[in-house]
Amino acid sequence: PVINAMRSKGSGYSQVLQEAMDEQIFTDPRTHDAAVQALNDKNLDWFTDNALPAIGMPVYARVLADFNMEGKGHDAHRLHILHTIGKEKALPLIEECIEKASPTVKAEAVKILGDYPAYENLLIACLKDKKAVRQEAMNALAKMDSVAGIKLMADKISSDEDVQAALASAEGEFASKVVCDYMAQTYEQMQQNRTIPFAVSFYRSMEMLKNKKSPLVMDFLKRLLSESFLKNLDKELRLQGSFHYSLYNTALIILFDSGQGNDFVFDLFLRSDEKEKKEMPLAQYAFTIGASRMDAEDFYDLFFKTGVYKSITKDSKYFFRYTFQTNDGSLKRPISRRMAGYLAREMKDFI
């Protein structure tokens, strides 16, 4: 049944194949040819991505035999499998693909070489290639935090969405510096150009600040949140009726999601006035942080007695239900007698 499932087109045999992987049936050499044949069915990519690397080198030659570097998507996937199985053994073939392969296969080769800093110059040369190859080259150079490559990309950061997308995925220090320098410059310009188109452009550029742990990025986000400009601009543009973003909250979300700004976010909450304390997402973030560091009585006074928690459950439909539930169960909420009484009174509205 397993061999028939691998040779059958479509996704109807997914459960059979998943069970076969769970039972490690593919150690049996009789399954190897059919497993390789499954590469011809895109619906089974999930299967071949797991089963063929698990089999390993015994199927390397079989996968290579049907590989066509001038091909399209199936062959790009084969190249991915060859590298996953063979690692350095596949590098000479991948280098050859950079020179001779179709754009689709070449793009996959460039993506793979992003894991090998020794190929930095080769990837920089690919920045002049066709769009798909160029995009993967930018992603690869951003991933390896290539100074030379990112400098070339930075020249087009304001006008090229592909450059911004590549830098958004980067986590390195030099990429973070380039992004912060650009965002700081744009922030200064926005203070002189308080228009919706400019604000929307800034909002979209903020995507580049995500996924980064650099102190440079953290400091820039804290600057945005410490100054009143973004919050005032949000209000000003909303009055014009067609601005549906919040630059201030976006900066707050990015900082909180980074896991690097809890002290700042909690202090920001404490320094806010009573109305601001009840605004989302600041109230919810502060509640989460406070639950991990405050004693039960102070926690109740800060969030329940003041009505902050009430505002959170009003704006977040399911927040009450998950108040005492965490993904890993590691966070214990500080519960006082007053808090237990409060929750008991509120429970009737959720039953």
Coordinates of C-alpha atoms in Angstrom, one line a residue:
P1 CA 0.0 0.0 0.0
V2 CA 2.8 2.4 0.8
I3 CA 4.5 1.9 -2.6
N4 CA 1.2 2.4 -4.4
A5 CA 0.6 5.6 -2.4
M6 CA 4.0 7.0 -3.5
R7 CA 3.3 6.2 -7.1
S8 CA -0.3 7.6 -7.1
K9 CA -1.0 11.1 -8.2
G10 CA -2.8 13.5 -5.8
S11 CA -3.0 13.9 -2.1
G12 CA -5.5 11.1 -1.3
Y13 CA -2.8 8.9 0.3
S14 CA -1.4 11.4 2.7
Q15 CA -2.4 9.5 5.8
V16 CA -0.9 6.2 4.5
L17 CA 2.4 8.0 3.8
Q18 CA 2.4 9.8 7.1
E19 CA 1.9 6.6 9.0
A20 CA 4.7 5.0 6.9
M21 CA 7.1 7.8 7.9
D22 CA 6.1 7.5 11.6
E23 CA 6.9 3.7 11.4
Q24 CA 10.2 4.4 9.6
I25 CA 9.3 2.0 6.8
F26 CA 11.7 3.7 4.4
T27 CA 14.6 1.9 5.8
D28 CA 13.5 -0.9 3.5
P29 CA 15.4 -0.5 0.2
R30 CA 12.3 -1.8 -1.7
T31 CA 10.6 1.6 -1.0
H32 CA 13.4 3.8 -2.4
D33 CA 12.5 3.8 -6.1
A34 CA 8.9 4.7 -5.4
A35 CA 10.0 7.4 -2.9
V36 CA 12.1 9.0 -5.6
Q37 CA 9.3 8.8 -8.1
A38 CA 7.1 10.8 -5.7
L39 CA 9.3 13.8 -6.6
N40 CA 7.2 14.0 -9.8
D41 CA 4.1 14.9 -7.9
K42 CA 4.0 18.4 -6.3
N43 CA 1.3 17.3 -4.0
L44 CA 3.8 15.0 -2.3
D45 CA 6.5 17.7 -1.7
W46 CA 5.8 17.5 2.0
F47 CA 6.5 13.8 1.9
T48 CA 9.7 13.9 -0.2
D49 CA 11.0 16.7 1.9
N50 CA 10.9 14.4 4.9
A51 CA 11.2 10.9 3.5
L52 CA 14.2 11.3 1.1
P53 CA 16.5 13.1 3.6
A54 CA 15.6 10.4 6.1
I55 CA 16.7 7.7 3.7
G56 CA 19.8 9.7 2.9
M57 CA 22.7 8.8 0.6
P58 CA 21.2 5.5 -0.7
V59 CA 18.8 7.6 -2.9
Y60 CA 21.2 10.4 -3.8
A61 CA 22.2 8.9 -7.2
R62 CA 18.6 8.1 -8.0
V63 CA 17.5 11.7 -7.4
L64 CA 20.5 13.0 -9.4
A65 CA 19.8 10.8 -12.4
D66 CA 16.5 12.5 -13.1
F67 CA 17.7 16.1 -12.4
N68 CA 17.6 18.5 -15.3
M69 CA 19.3 21.9 -14.5
E70 CA 17.4 23.5 -17.4
G71 CA 14.1 22.4 -16.0
K72 CA 11.6 24.2 -13.8
G73 CA 9.9 23.7 -10.4
H74 CA 10.3 20.0 -10.1
D75 CA 14.0 20.2 -10.8
A76 CA 14.5 23.1 -8.4
H77 CA 12.9 20.8 -5.8
R78 CA 15.3 18.0 -6.8
L79 CA 18.2 20.3 -6.3
H80 CA 17.0 21.2 -2.8
I81 CA 16.7 17.5 -2.0
L82 CA 20.1 16.7 -3.3
H83 CA 21.6 19.4 -1.1
T84 CA 19.6 18.3 1.9
I85 CA 20.9 14.8 1.5
G86 CA 24.4 15.4 0.3
K87 CA 25.3 18.8 1.7
E88 CA 28.9 19.6 0.5
K89 CA 28.8 16.7 -1.9
A90 CA 26.2 18.7 -3.9
L91 CA 28.1 22.0 -4.0
P92 CA 29.9 21.4 -7.3
L93 CA 26.6 20.7 -8.9
I94 CA 25.1 23.8 -7.3
E95 CA 28.0 25.9 -8.5
E96 CA 27.4 24.6 -12.1
C97 CA 23.7 25.5 -11.8
I98 CA 24.7 29.2 -11.1
E99 CA 26.4 29.2 -14.5
K100 CA 24.1 27.0 -16.6
A101 CA 20.7 26.4 -15.1
S102 CA 17.3 27.8 -15.9
P103 CA 16.2 30.8 -13.8
T104 CA 14.0 28.7 -11.6
V105 CA 16.7 26.2 -10.8
K106 CA 19.3 28.9 -10.5
A107 CA 17.2 30.7 -8.0
E108 CA 17.1 27.6 -5.8
A109 CA 20.9 27.2 -6.2
V110 CA 21.4 30.8 -5.0
K111 CA 19.0 30.2 -2.0
I112 CA 21.1 27.2 -1.0
L113 CA 24.4 29.1 -1.2
G114 CA 23.0 31.6 1.3
D115 CA 24.2 29.1 3.9
Y116 CA 27.8 29.3 2.7
P117 CA 29.6 32.7 3.3
A118 CA 32.4 31.5 1.0
Y119 CA 30.1 32.1 -1.9
E120 CA 29.5 35.8 -1.1
N121 CA 31.1 37.1 -4.3
L122 CA 29.2 34.7 -6.5
L123 CA 26.0 35.8 -4.9
I124 CA 26.8 39.5 -5.3
A125 CA 27.3 38.8 -9.0
C126 CA 23.8 37.3 -9.1
L127 CA 22.3 40.7 -8.1
K128 CA 22.4 41.6 -11.8
D129 CA 20.5 38.5 -12.8
K130 CA 16.8 38.0 -13.6
K131 CA 14.2 38.9 -11.0
A132 CA 13.7 35.5 -9.3
V133 CA 17.5 34.9 -9.1
R134 CA 18.1 38.5 -8.0
Q135 CA 15.6 38.2 -5.2
E136 CA 17.1 35.0 -3.8
A137 CA 20.6 36.6 -4.0
M138 CA 19.4 39.6 -2.0
N139 CA 17.8 37.2 0.6
A140 CA 21.0 35.2 0.8
L141 CA 23.3 38.2 1.2
A142 CA 21.0 39.7 3.8
K143 CA 20.9 36.4 5.7
M144 CA 24.7 36.1 5.8
D145 CA 24.9 39.9 6.8
S146 CA 27.2 40.5 3.8
V147 CA 28.6 44.0 4.2
A148 CA 29.5 44.3 0.5
G149 CA 26.2 42.9 -0.7
I150 CA 24.0 44.9 1.7
K151 CA 25.8 48.1 0.7
L152 CA 24.8 47.5 -2.9
M153 CA 21.2 46.8 -1.9
A154 CA 21.1 49.9 0.4
D155 CA 21.4 52.2 -2.6
K156 CA 17.9 51.1 -3.7
I157 CA 16.3 50.7 -0.3
S158 CA 13.9 53.6 -0.7
S159 CA 12.6 52.6 -4.1
D160 CA 12.9 48.8 -4.4
E161 CA 10.3 46.7 -2.5
D162 CA 12.5 43.5 -3.1
V163 CA 15.4 45.1 -1.2
Q164 CA 13.1 46.0 1.7
A165 CA 11.7 42.4 1.7
A166 CA 15.3 41.0 1.9
L167 CA 16.3 43.3 4.7
A168 CA 13.1 42.5 6.6
S169 CA 14.3 38.9 6.8
A170 CA 17.8 39.9 7.9
E171 CA 18.9 39.5 11.5
G172 CA 22.6 40.6 11.3
E173 CA 24.2 43.6 12.9
F174 CA 25.2 45.4 9.6
A175 CA 21.7 44.9 8.1
S176 CA 20.2 46.3 11.3
K177 CA 22.4 49.3 11.0
V178 CA 21.5 50.0 7.4
V179 CA 17.8 49.6 8.2
C180 CA 18.0 51.9 11.3
D181 CA 20.0 54.6 9.4
Y182 CA 17.3 54.6 6.6
M183 CA 14.4 54.6 9.0
A184 CA 15.9 57.4 11.1
Q185 CA 16.4 59.5 8.0
T186 CA 12.8 58.7 6.8
Y187 CA 11.5 59.5 10.3
E188 CA 13.1 63.0 10.2
Q189 CA 11.7 63.6 6.7
M190 CA 8.2 62.5 7.8
Q191 CA 8.2 65.2 10.5
Q192 CA 8.4 67.7 7.6
N193 CA 6.0 65.8 5.4
R194 CA 3.0 64.9 7.5
T195 CA 1.0 63.4 4.6
I196 CA -0.9 60.1 4.3
P197 CA 1.2 58.8 1.4
F198 CA 4.4 59.4 3.3
A199 CA 3.0 57.9 6.5
V200 CA 1.8 54.8 4.6
S201 CA 5.3 54.4 3.1
F202 CA 6.9 54.7 6.5
Y203 CA 4.4 52.1 7.9
R204 CA 5.4 49.6 5.2
S205 CA 9.1 50.2 5.7
M206 CA 8.6 49.4 9.4
E207 CA 8.4 45.7 8.3
M208 CA 12.2 45.9 8.1
L209 CA 12.5 46.4 11.8
K210 CA 10.9 43.1 12.6
N211 CA 12.9 39.8 13.4
K212 CA 15.8 41.8 14.7
K213 CA 17.5 41.7 18.1
S214 CA 20.1 44.4 17.5
P215 CA 20.4 47.1 20.2
L216 CA 20.3 49.6 17.4
V217 CA 16.8 48.5 16.4
M218 CA 15.6 48.4 20.0
D219 CA 16.9 51.9 20.7
F220 CA 15.2 53.2 17.5
L221 CA 11.9 51.7 18.5
K222 CA 12.2 53.1 22.0
R223 CA 12.9 56.5 20.5
L224 CA 9.7 56.3 18.4
L225 CA 7.7 55.3 21.5
S226 CA 9.3 57.9 23.8
E227 CA 8.6 60.8 21.5
S228 CA 5.0 62.1 21.0
F229 CA 5.3 62.6 17.2
L230 CA 4.0 59.2 16.0
K231 CA 1.0 59.2 18.4
N232 CA 0.1 62.8 17.4
L233 CA 0.5 62.0 13.7
D234 CA -1.7 59.0 14.0
K235 CA -4.5 61.2 15.4
E236 CA -3.9 63.9 12.9
L237 CA -4.1 61.6 9.9
R238 CA -7.1 59.6 11.2
L239 CA -9.0 62.9 11.3
Q240 CA -8.5 63.1 7.5
G241 CA -10.5 59.9 7.3
S242 CA -8.4 57.6 5.1
F243 CA -5.5 56.5 7.3
H244 CA -6.2 53.1 8.8
Y245 CA -2.9 52.3 10.4
S246 CA -1.2 53.1 13.7
L247 CA 2.5 53.9 13.4
Y248 CA 2.8 54.2 17.2
N249 CA 1.2 50.8 17.9
T250 CA 3.1 49.1 15.1
A251 CA 6.4 50.2 16.8
L252 CA 5.0 49.0 20.1
I253 CA 4.1 45.6 18.7
I254 CA 7.5 45.1 17.0
L255 CA 9.3 46.0 20.3
F256 CA 7.2 43.7 22.4
D257 CA 7.4 40.8 19.9
S258 CA 11.2 41.1 19.9
G259 CA 11.3 39.9 23.5
Q260 CA 13.9 42.6 24.1
G261 CA 11.7 45.5 25.4
N262 CA 9.6 44.2 28.3
D263 CA 11.2 46.6 30.8
F264 CA 10.7 49.6 28.5
V265 CA 7.1 48.6 27.6
F266 CA 6.1 48.1 31.3
D267 CA 7.7 51.4 32.3
L268 CA 5.9 53.1 29.3
F269 CA 2.6 51.7 30.7
L270 CA 3.4 53.0 34.3
R271 CA 4.2 56.4 32.9
S272 CA 1.0 56.6 30.9
D273 CA -2.1 58.5 32.1
E274 CA -5.3 56.6 33.2
K275 CA -6.9 56.7 29.8
E276 CA -3.7 55.6 28.0
K277 CA -3.3 52.7 30.4
K278 CA -6.6 51.2 29.0
E279 CA -5.5 51.4 25.4
M280 CA -4.6 48.4 23.4
P281 CA -2.2 46.8 22.8
L282 CA -0.3 48.5 25.6
A283 CA -2.7 47.4 28.3
Q284 CA -2.5 43.8 27.3
Y285 CA 1.3 43.7 27.0
A286 CA 1.6 45.3 30.4
F287 CA -0.8 42.8 31.9
T288 CA 1.3 39.9 30.5
I289 CA 4.6 41.4 31.7
G290 CA 3.1 42.4 35.1
A291 CA 1.8 38.9 35.7
S292 CA 5.3 37.5 35.5
R293 CA 6.9 40.0 38.0
M294 CA 4.4 41.4 40.4
D295 CA 2.9 40.1 43.7
A296 CA -0.8 39.3 43.8
E297 CA -2.0 42.4 45.7
D298 CA 0.0 44.9 43.6
F299 CA -1.1 43.1 40.4
Y300 CA -4.8 43.4 41.4
D301 CA -4.4 47.1 42.3
L302 CA -2.7 48.0 39.1
F303 CA -4.9 46.0 36.6
F304 CA -8.2 45.1 38.2
K305 CA -9.0 47.9 40.6
T306 CA -8.2 50.5 38.0
G307 CA -10.4 49.0 35.3
V308 CA -7.5 48.2 33.0
Y309 CA -8.3 44.5 32.9
K310 CA -11.9 45.3 32.1
S311 CA -10.8 47.4 29.1
I312 CA -8.6 44.5 27.9
T313 CA -11.4 41.9 28.0
K314 CA -13.8 44.4 26.3
D315 CA -11.4 45.0 23.4
S316 CA -10.1 41.4 23.2
K317 CA -13.0 39.0 23.0
Y318 CA -11.2 35.9 24.3
F319 CA -8.7 37.5 26.7
F320 CA -10.8 36.6 29.8
R321 CA -10.9 33.0 28.8
Y322 CA -7.2 32.7 28.4
T323 CA -6.2 34.9 31.4
F324 CA -4.8 31.9 33.3
Q325 CA -3.7 29.8 30.3
T326 CA -0.3 29.9 28.6
N327 CA 1.1 27.9 25.7
D328 CA 3.7 26.1 27.9
G329 CA 2.1 26.5 31.3
S330 CA 5.2 28.2 32.6
L331 CA 3.6 31.5 33.6
K332 CA 1.7 31.4 36.9
R333 CA -0.7 34.4 37.4
P334 CA -0.5 36.1 40.8
I335 CA -4.0 35.5 42.3
S336 CA -5.2 37.3 45.4
R337 CA -8.4 36.8 47.3
R338 CA -9.7 40.1 45.9
M339 CA -8.8 39.0 42.4
A340 CA -10.5 35.6 42.8
G341 CA -13.7 37.4 44.0
Y342 CA -13.6 39.7 41.0
L343 CA -13.2 36.9 38.5
A344 CA -16.0 34.9 40.2
R345 CA -18.3 37.9 39.8
E346 CA -17.3 38.3 36.1
M347 CA -17.6 34.6 35.3
K348 CA -21.4 34.8 34.8
D349 CA -20.9 36.9 31.7
F350 CA -18.8 34.2 30.1
I351 CA -20.9 31.1 30.9

